XYZ file of C-alpha atoms in Angstrom:
720
model
C -55.679 32.544 -12.902
C -55.952 30.333 -9.809
C -59.259 30.515 -8.022
C -58.850 28.991 -4.567
C -61.574 30.185 -2.164
C -64.507 32.489 -1.904
C -64.856 35.201 0.697
C -68.158 36.983 1.106
C -67.605 40.601 0.332
C -70.613 42.921 -0.058
C -70.355 44.678 -3.413
C -73.213 46.826 -4.498
C -74.117 46.556 -8.114
C -76.953 49.024 -7.882
C -79.445 48.418 -10.521
C -76.874 47.340 -13.081
C -78.352 44.797 -15.412
C -76.746 41.346 -15.977
C -76.228 42.337 -19.580
C -73.799 45.015 -18.449
C -71.969 42.477 -16.296
C -71.761 39.969 -19.164
C -70.388 42.623 -21.531
C -67.638 43.479 -19.042
C -66.424 39.886 -18.618
C -63.947 39.780 -21.547
C -62.000 42.732 -20.114
C -61.576 41.042 -16.747
C -59.235 38.389 -15.452
C -60.587 34.928 -14.723
C -60.596 35.640 -11.044
C -62.266 39.064 -11.414
C -64.932 37.678 -13.745
C -65.502 34.700 -11.457
C -65.790 36.953 -8.432
C -68.330 39.390 -9.897
C -70.426 36.533 -11.274
C -70.319 34.882 -7.872
C -71.453 38.101 -6.161
C -74.216 38.465 -8.717
C -75.499 34.963 -7.958
C -75.327 35.653 -4.251
C -77.899 38.418 -4.752
C -80.193 36.702 -7.263
C -80.347 33.113 -6.086
C -82.391 34.192 -3.100
C -85.101 35.343 -5.470
C -87.371 33.255 -7.531
C -85.495 34.133 -10.710
C -82.136 32.391 -11.150
C -79.902 33.368 -14.086
C -78.610 30.037 -15.479
C -76.092 31.801 -17.744
C -74.282 33.161 -14.730
C -73.691 29.539 -13.579
C -72.711 28.624 -17.125
C -70.128 31.448 -17.352
C -68.582 30.504 -14.009
C -68.314 26.884 -15.275
C -66.507 28.074 -18.414
C -64.111 30.193 -16.337
C -63.310 27.212 -13.991
C -62.877 24.880 -17.011
C -60.418 27.322 -18.495
C -58.519 27.732 -15.184
C -58.419 23.949 -14.834
C -56.350 23.736 -18.012
C -54.164 26.738 -17.269
C -53.168 25.637 -13.717
C -50.036 23.439 -13.437
C -51.471 19.954 -12.941
C -48.319 18.453 -11.286
C -47.194 21.339 -9.103
C -50.680 22.619 -8.072
C -52.540 19.348 -8.169
C -55.069 20.092 -5.412
C -56.014 23.412 -7.092
C -56.658 21.621 -10.404
C -58.843 19.088 -8.598
C -60.744 21.971 -6.960
C -61.360 23.638 -10.339
C -62.521 20.335 -11.819
C -65.076 19.751 -9.078
C -66.350 23.339 -9.084
C -66.557 23.450 -12.900
C -68.747 20.349 -12.877
C -70.849 21.797 -10.073
C -71.549 25.142 -11.772
C -72.227 23.579 -15.142
C -74.649 21.200 -13.469
C -76.407 24.098 -11.786
C -76.634 25.897 -15.124
C -78.205 22.835 -16.690
C -80.676 22.555 -13.814
C -81.930 26.200 -14.115
C -81.813 26.750 -17.874
C -85.136 27.071 -19.712
C -86.315 28.174 -23.151
C -87.436 31.568 -21.971
C -84.002 32.455 -20.579
C -82.317 31.069 -23.665
C -84.499 33.184 -25.940
C -83.750 36.272 -23.871
C -79.980 35.504 -23.539
C -79.149 33.615 -26.746
C -76.317 36.067 -27.406
C -74.666 34.873 -24.167
C -74.043 31.450 -25.756
C -71.940 32.396 -28.816
C -70.068 29.087 -29.017
C -73.207 26.927 -29.154
C -74.537 26.148 -32.619
C -78.272 25.459 -32.515
C -79.649 22.290 -34.078
C -82.482 24.280 -35.661
C -82.949 27.871 -36.616
C -83.276 28.989 -33.063
C -81.196 28.285 -29.901
C -83.112 26.243 -27.333
C -82.568 25.082 -23.817
C -81.866 21.594 -25.118
C -78.959 22.968 -27.178
C -77.462 24.534 -24.067
C -77.967 21.341 -22.046
C -76.174 19.314 -24.735
C -73.256 21.741 -24.648
C -73.136 21.487 -20.885
C -73.128 17.667 -21.089
C -70.245 17.762 -23.568
C -68.289 20.083 -21.351
C -68.863 17.928 -18.248
C -67.748 14.872 -20.259
C -64.667 16.736 -21.416
C -63.870 17.750 -17.828
C -64.254 14.156 -16.716
C -61.975 12.985 -19.566
C -59.469 15.614 -18.524
C -59.778 14.387 -14.943
C -59.113 10.773 -15.997
C -56.005 11.720 -18.035
C -54.896 14.060 -15.313
C -55.117 11.321 -12.705
C -53.383 8.776 -14.970
C -50.582 11.185 -15.844
C -50.106 12.062 -12.186
C -50.064 8.386 -11.276
C -47.374 7.563 -13.925
C -45.288 10.577 -12.916
C -45.494 9.656 -9.225
C -44.584 6.019 -9.900
C -41.799 7.074 -12.246
C -40.276 9.423 -9.659
C -40.682 6.908 -6.851
C -39.031 4.149 -8.889
C -36.155 6.404 -9.927
C -35.648 7.601 -6.364
C -35.517 3.956 -5.298
C -32.833 3.391 -7.948
C -30.724 6.151 -6.447
C -31.306 4.845 -2.899
C -30.291 1.288 -3.864
C -27.251 2.481 -5.786
C -26.234 4.697 -2.858
C -26.482 1.667 -0.547
C -24.186 -0.304 -2.842
C -21.768 2.635 -2.871
C -21.856 2.987 0.904
C -21.162 -0.680 1.537
C -18.440 -0.976 -1.163
C -15.907 1.837 -1.398
C -14.447 0.747 -4.701
C -16.083 -0.676 -7.792
C -13.226 -3.142 -8.135
C -13.930 -4.406 -4.618
C -17.544 -4.872 -5.572
C -16.572 -7.157 -8.456
C -15.011 -9.595 -5.989
C -17.550 -9.244 -3.192
C -20.599 -10.051 -5.242
C -22.817 -12.231 -3.047
C -26.541 -12.984 -2.616
C -27.139 -9.623 -0.907
C -25.456 -7.668 -3.679
C -27.211 -9.703 -6.353
C -30.522 -8.939 -4.600
C -29.722 -5.202 -4.667
C -28.745 -5.407 -8.340
C -32.033 -7.143 -9.099
C -33.936 -4.467 -7.179
C -32.023 -1.725 -8.981
C -32.732 -3.317 -12.389
C -36.451 -3.749 -11.681
C -36.844 -0.197 -10.399
C -35.013 1.174 -13.444
C -37.271 -0.807 -15.750
C -40.298 0.541 -13.886
C -38.894 4.087 -14.178
C -38.563 3.825 -17.945
C -41.980 2.165 -18.313
C -43.842 4.802 -16.304
C -41.817 7.627 -17.863
C -42.713 6.525 -21.387
C -46.365 6.203 -20.358
C -46.292 9.682 -18.880
C -44.603 11.111 -21.943
C -47.149 9.469 -24.286
C -50.082 10.821 -22.323
C -48.742 14.358 -22.413
C -48.200 14.115 -26.153
C -51.785 12.844 -26.666
C -53.428 14.982 -24.035
C -51.223 18.075 -23.218
C -51.362 19.501 -19.731
C -49.783 22.625 -18.382
C -47.804 23.199 -21.593
C -45.466 20.319 -20.751
C -43.458 18.849 -23.643
C -40.875 16.571 -22.018
C -37.943 14.673 -23.608
C -35.213 12.698 -21.895
C -31.898 10.922 -22.567
C -29.941 8.187 -20.737
C -26.587 9.066 -19.180
C -23.877 6.428 -18.623
C -22.457 5.907 -15.124
C -18.763 6.452 -15.896
C -17.284 7.075 -12.466
C -18.378 4.868 -9.571
C -19.234 6.861 -6.416
C -19.525 10.060 -8.452
C -22.148 9.217 -11.047
C -25.625 7.835 -10.491
C -26.289 9.449 -7.110
C -28.174 12.686 -7.946
C -31.857 12.993 -8.949
C -33.402 14.800 -11.901
C -36.359 17.040 -12.720
C -38.864 14.961 -14.665
C -40.929 18.074 -15.518
C -38.105 19.746 -17.478
C -38.392 20.058 -21.200
C -35.112 18.121 -21.586
C -33.588 16.035 -18.805
C -31.236 13.083 -18.326
C -31.520 10.030 -16.129
C -28.708 7.671 -15.063
C -28.561 4.492 -17.117
C -28.501 1.941 -14.302
C -29.431 -0.866 -16.669
C -26.288 -0.519 -18.775
C -24.149 -0.197 -15.621
C -25.612 -3.460 -14.270
C -25.055 -5.169 -17.615
C -21.410 -4.039 -17.751
C -20.877 -4.993 -14.141
C -22.269 -8.511 -14.588
C -20.309 -8.935 -17.816
C -17.044 -8.257 -15.885
C -17.933 -10.481 -12.935
C -19.041 -13.336 -15.195
C -15.998 -13.181 -17.476
C -12.836 -11.412 -16.219
C -13.396 -11.964 -12.515
C -14.374 -15.549 -12.995
C -11.185 -15.988 -15.072
C -9.226 -14.495 -12.195
C -10.690 -16.891 -9.658
C -9.647 -19.835 -11.819
C -6.202 -18.332 -12.641
C -5.364 -17.545 -9.021
C -6.272 -21.093 -8.009
C -4.302 -22.702 -10.836
C -1.235 -20.479 -10.353
C -1.227 -21.106 -6.630
C -1.235 -24.852 -7.235
C 1.656 -24.588 -9.714
C 3.700 -22.392 -7.380
C 3.045 -24.617 -4.364
C 4.173 -27.693 -6.307
C 7.379 -25.944 -7.379
C 8.092 -24.821 -3.812
C 7.570 -28.326 -2.418
C 9.959 -29.799 -4.976
C 12.607 -27.167 -4.273
C 12.333 -27.760 -0.544
C 13.240 -31.386 -1.358
C 16.189 -30.045 -3.347
C 14.572 -30.986 -6.675
C 14.450 -28.628 -9.648
C 12.089 -30.711 -11.770
C 10.091 -28.457 -14.063
C 11.452 -25.213 -12.510
C 13.691 -22.862 -14.447
C 16.084 -20.371 -12.731
C 14.182 -17.449 -14.281
C 10.739 -18.903 -13.548
C 7.955 -16.342 -13.738
C 4.189 -16.580 -13.610
C 1.874 -15.677 -16.453
C 1.958 -11.844 -16.297
C -1.597 -11.719 -17.564
C -2.803 -13.134 -14.230
C -1.128 -10.470 -12.065
C -1.967 -7.651 -14.460
C -5.625 -8.600 -14.577
C -5.810 -9.040 -10.802
C -4.377 -5.554 -10.260
C -6.722 -4.153 -12.909
C -9.734 -5.124 -10.817
C -8.240 -5.669 -7.372
C -5.942 -2.816 -6.348
C -3.637 -3.613 -3.398
C -4.629 -7.263 -3.886
C -3.911 -9.867 -1.234
C -4.046 -12.584 -3.916
C -1.478 -10.792 -6.104
C 0.795 -10.366 -3.078
C 0.498 -14.088 -2.297
C 1.431 -15.089 -5.869
C 4.299 -12.560 -6.035
C 5.629 -13.882 -2.761
C 5.447 -17.485 -4.017
C 7.331 -16.543 -7.186
C 10.009 -14.834 -5.104
C 10.288 -17.868 -2.825
C 10.779 -20.108 -5.837
C 13.738 -17.881 -6.890
C 15.033 -17.885 -3.310
C 14.905 -21.695 -3.026
C 16.401 -22.142 -6.495
C 19.287 -19.815 -5.597
C 20.057 -22.025 -2.592
C 20.268 -25.117 -4.761
C 22.204 -23.215 -7.421
C 24.742 -21.950 -4.828
C 25.311 -25.177 -2.905
C 28.768 -25.120 -1.177
C 31.471 -26.999 -3.097
C 34.954 -28.086 -2.094
C 37.196 -25.023 -1.805
C 40.899 -25.276 -2.497
C 42.309 -22.213 -0.799
C 41.377 -19.847 1.956
C 41.009 -17.027 -0.548
C 38.612 -19.113 -2.618
C 36.421 -19.867 0.427
C 36.246 -16.251 1.541
C 35.419 -14.885 -1.901
C 33.314 -17.454 -3.738
C 31.414 -18.485 -0.596
C 30.667 -14.899 0.183
C 29.348 -14.293 -3.327
C 27.076 -17.287 -2.997
C 25.970 -16.193 0.451
C 25.155 -12.660 -0.723
C 23.217 -14.020 -3.697
C 21.031 -16.071 -1.346
C 20.687 -13.166 1.062
C 19.497 -10.847 -1.723
C 16.877 -13.344 -2.769
C 15.748 -13.761 0.858
C 15.512 -9.969 1.233
C 13.124 -9.838 -1.706
C 11.157 -12.794 -0.338
C 10.917 -11.306 3.153
C 9.734 -8.010 1.707
C 7.000 -9.681 -0.351
C 5.987 -11.919 2.579
C 5.572 -8.843 4.778
C 3.550 -7.239 1.957
C 1.320 -10.315 1.858
C 0.860 -10.144 5.639
C -0.026 -6.414 5.504
C -2.630 -7.005 2.798
C -4.232 -10.098 4.307
C -7.129 -8.272 5.913
C -10.477 -10.042 6.391
C -11.980 -7.797 3.701
C -9.190 -8.698 1.212
C -9.526 -12.419 1.957
C -13.284 -12.204 1.509
C -12.814 -11.297 -2.146
C -11.430 -14.778 -2.819
C -13.309 -16.494 -0.043
C -13.749 -19.838 -1.815
C -10.048 -19.897 -2.874
C -8.768 -19.274 0.659
C -11.310 -21.673 2.169
C -10.269 -24.493 -0.160
C -6.519 -23.929 -0.038
C -5.716 -22.376 3.348
C -8.640 -22.948 5.643
C -10.069 -19.446 5.380
C -8.770 -16.254 6.991
C -7.412 -17.888 10.162
C -5.715 -20.664 8.254
C -4.110 -18.177 5.879
C -2.704 -16.199 8.801
C -1.159 -19.419 10.160
C 0.298 -20.146 6.698
C 1.961 -16.704 6.472
C 3.418 -17.026 9.993
C 4.745 -20.457 9.168
C 6.393 -19.092 6.020
C 8.467 -16.685 8.108
C 9.826 -19.569 10.209
C 10.332 -21.840 7.192
C 12.225 -19.235 5.161
C 14.531 -18.522 8.099
C 15.116 -22.241 8.649
C 15.873 -22.726 4.946
C 18.427 -19.917 5.092
C 20.068 -21.326 8.239
C 20.411 -24.747 6.635
C 21.683 -23.286 3.417
C 24.351 -21.262 5.195
C 25.478 -24.116 7.403
C 28.084 -25.264 4.936
C 29.343 -21.727 4.450
C 29.518 -21.053 8.180
C 31.236 -24.357 8.803
C 33.914 -23.415 6.297
C 34.381 -20.008 7.909
C 34.514 -21.438 11.437
C 36.965 -24.113 10.296
C 39.283 -21.373 9.173
C 39.169 -19.853 12.669
C 39.200 -23.001 14.809
C 42.305 -25.216 15.371
C 42.012 -28.949 14.726
C 43.924 -31.849 16.258
C 46.005 -32.378 13.130
C 46.973 -28.712 12.758
C 50.544 -27.560 13.211
C 49.480 -25.500 16.207
C 49.738 -22.248 14.286
C 47.735 -20.140 16.700
C 46.181 -16.773 15.937
C 46.823 -14.360 18.783
C 47.737 -17.298 21.000
C 44.135 -18.280 21.736
C 42.189 -21.555 21.395
C 39.796 -20.134 18.829
C 42.119 -18.831 16.173
C 42.569 -18.139 12.549
C 44.620 -20.909 11.045
C 45.786 -21.895 7.611
C 43.849 -25.030 6.637
C 46.405 -26.276 4.143
C 49.915 -27.466 5.152
C 52.457 -24.805 5.983
C 56.070 -26.009 6.103
C 57.631 -23.854 8.824
C 61.077 -24.498 10.392
C 61.113 -27.071 13.183
C 61.932 -26.448 16.841
C 60.291 -23.084 16.702
C 56.861 -22.056 17.946
C 55.071 -19.659 15.667
C 52.115 -17.355 16.371
C 50.467 -15.747 13.384
C 49.167 -12.307 14.361
C 48.117 -11.143 10.923
C 47.674 -12.503 7.411
C 47.120 -10.617 4.156
C 45.976 -12.467 0.988
C 47.273 -11.447 -2.445
C 45.448 -11.473 -5.781
C 47.170 -14.717 -6.877
C 45.970 -16.539 -3.730
C 49.415 -16.245 -2.159
C 49.539 -14.796 1.314
C 51.787 -12.716 3.532
C 51.783 -13.732 7.191
C 53.340 -11.898 10.115
C 53.724 -12.743 13.737
C 56.072 -13.849 16.459
C 58.179 -16.995 16.962
C 59.693 -18.057 20.203
C 63.059 -19.704 20.684
C 65.053 -20.035 23.878
C 62.414 -17.955 25.677
C 63.083 -15.117 23.309
C 60.431 -13.682 21.016
C 61.328 -12.381 17.571
C 59.037 -10.849 14.927
C 58.861 -12.599 11.565
C 57.240 -12.253 8.170
C 56.709 -14.954 5.555
C 55.187 -15.503 2.166
C 53.079 -18.613 1.450
C 51.963 -19.591 -2.059
C 48.515 -20.794 -3.048
C 49.469 -24.409 -2.245
C 50.531 -23.543 1.308
C 54.283 -23.754 0.671
C 56.438 -21.231 2.546
C 58.346 -19.392 -0.160
C 60.428 -17.430 2.284
C 60.515 -16.507 5.941
C 62.513 -13.662 7.533
C 63.028 -12.487 11.069
C 62.729 -8.797 11.861
C 65.167 -7.913 14.623
C 63.572 -4.479 14.963
C 60.833 -5.800 17.314
C 59.383 -8.664 19.314
C 55.988 -8.714 17.593
C 55.070 -8.357 13.935
C 51.552 -7.250 14.529
C 49.899 -6.055 11.329
C 50.394 -6.177 7.595
C 49.036 -4.344 4.558
C 49.620 -5.228 0.882
C 50.751 -2.512 -1.515
C 50.835 -4.101 -4.988
C 54.162 -6.071 -4.903
C 55.125 -4.603 -1.571
C 53.750 -4.919 1.933
C 53.983 -2.889 5.120
C 54.464 -4.383 8.581
C 54.216 -2.783 11.996
C 56.603 -4.384 14.517
C 56.212 -3.648 18.218
C 58.185 -4.240 21.425
C 57.364 -3.590 25.107
C 59.645 -1.032 26.715
C 59.377 0.484 30.259
C 55.551 0.222 30.523
C 55.103 1.450 27.036
C 55.381 0.147 23.484
C 57.794 1.045 20.730
C 56.445 0.742 17.192
C 58.203 0.709 13.856
C 56.681 0.792 10.381
C 58.602 -1.311 7.851
C 58.066 -1.498 4.068
C 59.242 -4.746 2.402
C 59.297 -5.921 -1.181
C 57.719 -9.112 -2.428
C 60.842 -11.098 -1.410
C 60.858 -9.739 2.112
C 63.694 -7.185 1.660
C 63.363 -4.052 3.738
C 62.887 -0.942 1.559
C 62.003 1.618 4.200
C 61.422 1.823 7.946
C 60.441 4.510 10.420
C 59.720 4.741 14.158
C 56.126 5.651 14.904
C 55.334 8.261 17.606
C 52.768 6.015 19.341
C 53.399 4.201 22.636
C 50.519 1.665 22.642
C 49.870 -1.639 20.861
C 48.629 -1.375 17.273
C 45.357 -3.286 16.878
C 44.257 -2.739 13.261
C 45.753 -1.441 10.026
C 44.095 -0.373 6.741
C 45.972 0.751 3.650
C 44.168 2.963 1.117
C 45.903 2.308 -2.237
C 44.188 5.311 -3.872
C 45.043 7.890 -1.230
C 48.249 5.993 -0.274
C 47.533 6.350 3.406
C 47.729 4.047 6.421
C 45.026 4.159 9.083
C 46.019 2.482 12.357
C 44.270 1.921 15.685
C 46.388 1.814 18.882
C 45.218 0.799 22.342
C 46.784 -0.456 25.609
C 50.250 -1.758 26.406
C 49.473 -5.480 26.645
C 49.962 -7.805 23.726
C 47.234 -10.128 25.036
C 44.528 -10.550 22.392
C 41.609 -10.026 24.766
C 43.227 -7.199 26.639
C 40.780 -4.683 28.079
C 41.725 -1.482 29.835
C 40.132 1.852 30.550
C 42.621 3.836 28.506
C 42.825 5.783 25.307
C 41.968 4.405 21.856
C 44.086 6.296 19.298
C 43.299 6.354 15.575
C 46.021 7.742 13.338
C 46.403 8.218 9.597
C 49.891 8.177 8.043
C 50.971 9.182 4.576
C 53.112 7.100 2.237
C 56.263 8.258 4.083
C 54.818 7.038 7.417
C 54.273 10.583 8.638
C 51.118 11.375 10.726
C 48.314 13.208 8.924
C 45.918 13.284 11.881
C 45.409 11.555 15.216
C 42.168 11.186 17.200
C 41.525 9.560 20.584
C 38.660 8.470 22.805
C 38.501 6.813 26.238
C 36.732 3.512 26.790
C 37.073 0.207 28.540
C 37.119 -2.455 25.880
C 38.781 -4.570 23.261
C 39.499 -3.824 19.586
C 38.703 -6.657 17.151
C 39.421 -4.972 13.853
C 38.884 -1.929 11.635
C 37.335 -1.988 8.174
C 36.822 0.665 5.500
C 33.646 1.023 3.452
C 33.617 3.747 0.822
C 34.976 6.838 2.586
C 34.377 5.786 6.205
C 36.277 3.651 8.688
C 34.518 1.423 11.230
C 36.169 0.104 14.384
C 34.642 -3.103 15.744
C 35.206 -4.279 19.271
C 33.717 -5.015 22.697
C 33.153 -2.580 25.567
C 32.038 -2.350 29.150
C 32.064 1.428 29.299
C 32.647 3.942 26.567
C 32.652 7.716 26.204
C 32.220 9.006 22.675
C 33.702 12.111 21.121
C 30.718 14.200 22.271
C 31.100 13.107 25.895
C 28.108 10.742 25.865
C 28.685 7.683 28.069
C 27.596 4.119 27.358
C 27.872 1.167 29.709
C 26.661 -2.422 29.779
C 24.464 -3.902 32.516
C 25.873 -5.923 35.425
C 29.426 -5.703 34.149
C 28.646 -7.641 30.965
C 30.532 -7.060 27.761
C 29.007 -6.265 24.378
C 29.878 -5.136 20.849
C 30.306 -1.605 19.570
C 30.861 -0.112 16.135
C 32.623 3.283 15.980
C 32.632 5.088 12.635
C 35.332 7.591 11.666
C 35.410 9.740 8.544
C 38.415 9.925 6.235
C 39.259 13.254 7.918
C 39.445 11.638 11.322
C 36.126 12.902 12.671
C 34.203 10.586 15.001
C 30.529 10.118 14.246
C 27.745 8.542 16.305
C 28.770 5.242 17.906
C 26.570 2.153 17.572
C 26.432 0.061 20.736
C 24.739 -3.311 21.183
C 22.803 -3.617 24.409
C 20.964 -6.341 26.272
C 19.456 -8.757 25.492
C 22.313 -8.995 22.961
C 25.798 -9.805 24.256
C 28.209 -10.293 21.383
C 31.966 -10.395 21.770
C 33.601 -9.995 18.328
C 36.726 -12.077 17.792
C 37.345 -11.720 14.047
C 36.031 -9.066 11.723
C 36.557 -9.019 7.966
C 35.117 -6.985 5.120
C 32.928 -8.689 2.532
C 32.370 -5.595 0.386
C 31.259 -1.992 0.834
C 27.844 -3.214 1.855
C 28.540 -6.046 4.308
C 31.003 -7.030 7.025
C 31.116 -10.513 8.516
C 32.027 -11.236 12.119
C 32.960 -14.303 14.101
C 31.924 -13.682 17.679
C 30.910 -15.469 20.822
C 27.538 -14.806 22.339
C 26.711 -14.257 26.042
C 30.390 -14.733 27.015
C 31.516 -13.327 30.367
C 34.484 -10.996 30.102
C 36.335 -12.818 32.902
C 36.507 -15.943 30.779
C 37.615 -14.012 27.738
C 40.132 -11.769 29.471
C 41.354 -13.443 32.622
C 41.073 -17.138 31.757
C 42.162 -16.500 28.168
C 39.755 -19.093 26.885
C 36.535 -19.174 24.981
C 34.034 -21.814 26.003
C 31.040 -20.236 24.253
C 29.831 -21.397 20.866
C 31.233 -19.289 18.006
C 28.540 -17.024 16.566
C 28.414 -15.767 12.988
C 27.025 -12.335 12.144
C 26.553 -10.143 9.121
C 26.591 -6.372 9.682
C 25.435 -4.044 6.914
C 27.339 -0.909 6.035
C 24.774 1.195 7.902
C 25.636 -0.783 11.036
C 22.374 -2.714 11.388
C 22.553 -6.367 12.442
C 21.285 -8.332 9.500
C 22.030 -11.958 10.290
C 23.216 -13.742 13.396
C 23.401 -17.505 14.005
């Protein structure tokens, strides 16, 4: 029972003797017994007679309450009991005498007299022993309280320090790489506080086992910190019978073991791999493949271990980018342009080489962008020494990444120069050519090997169609005696004309399409402000197998034959046979079946020129240039200040127009020649920033030819 304070309350005992009070004490609580004894003393101490046993009994009650009160949760009450117990026992010793002892010997049942009879000295010795016991209790109580307080304070400091580490470092893996003097200082503080916690806790536990207090019998266990930022952050109740505390010591040991072994290995590996990759890249830039294999790859252990401890790593991104750049540079060397024999060989093998390089550059660009995204100051700080020594720190590394973008683009441009030169050579006449002009313009598609055509005739090739054996059908117009006649011819892979036949059905043989061993030709003739068109099917020797008039009165501009569906898709526009003809009239797209009968016909109005039409998978794409255009939904597009620019108009196999793609300023591309690479890419020879007056009215092109790659989804991929 806790006895805290005394309040004077007048209780009348009457003439009750002390003996009656003493006899009633066992049936009362500590507080009740204490209170009645206290009231008794209040009445008797004013008289000459003082009952020392009453002081003695109060001392016993306070000594008992001292032990029964919780020493760690009601500390000040225990201290109060200790002080009062010593006080009352001292008062009892001061007032005891032999006469009282003889009269009240029964009131001291626990005291065994030294002789036959209980004396005052026997009582005084008992009181001295009790006071000594109370003082011993007080010493152990204070020491236990001290160890408990220090233990709790040390453990709380462990949690505070660990919380600070958590707050400053979101991920444990980041912490491995960011270990610095400040973190090491916190780890040292954490370790010391944890050692203190265990030391004081063991001291406290030993004291309780040797000198029990408050019925406490504590035991504890250590709990591993398994999940960073979840474990190690909550406190515990050190007064529980069984409790756990976080094992910060083992966590620190495991942490330092990783930083001193795996992370240190990573620092060295990143530095060594970077030096190897850099050396390979420098050699490949000098067109040397010494020590580099086509399938070169880094030690996977390096990247795997980096990513194990450094998620979203800037260092891993750098090394992955370098590996990709090595493959990219090697592919350039491996695909160096060689001498091509035929036009077909140039357009197929060169394209394959080009696409191989492009695919490697796509990977490299992607990984370079990834490295740029991950090169934050925090990510660079993880490998601070590495970046300082190799790239001049964070700022220097940013300059390096920016320079890589320019270098990779320059490398690609240089690598494609030979390919582009070959393509442009095909489309540009030379002084020693036989003046075979494509569409009667200075920049034209010419055959680069000799073609033996009849003399005294001027030939314009309007269309050519390669065959699988590198032979080629050509179609066009020849002029004799101011008269124009359509012709078709077959040229073998060596450039020899195997046969040439005139087609009296028209003035212009505009377009061809190969059908196995046959080919189709559209011949056209101007007639009373309109155009008459005829579709002719010829065999491999040029003999006419079938012909039919077409119900379209404008000039055919492009023709695609689908050998699976056996259909012809043709674009018609305008009445002028001029190649750069532009007029605000209807563009008609028609699909014919194998018998040259219309399946569907669609039209749209725009002011522009048709370069060509290509088919990718199930869609058709019309390429050309426009000044103004109105699509199938009525939306209008126009260029600024009367300039001319490129458009791409997709059409489904059913003849439905879909959303047009128009190129706007600052671009100004005028497509001259469009050809399909595969279902993913289309290449275009164009001129850039050319004024339409020069292209249309002057019939000349003074601008530099421009080479472009357009992906199947109509995005501009490459232009140079």
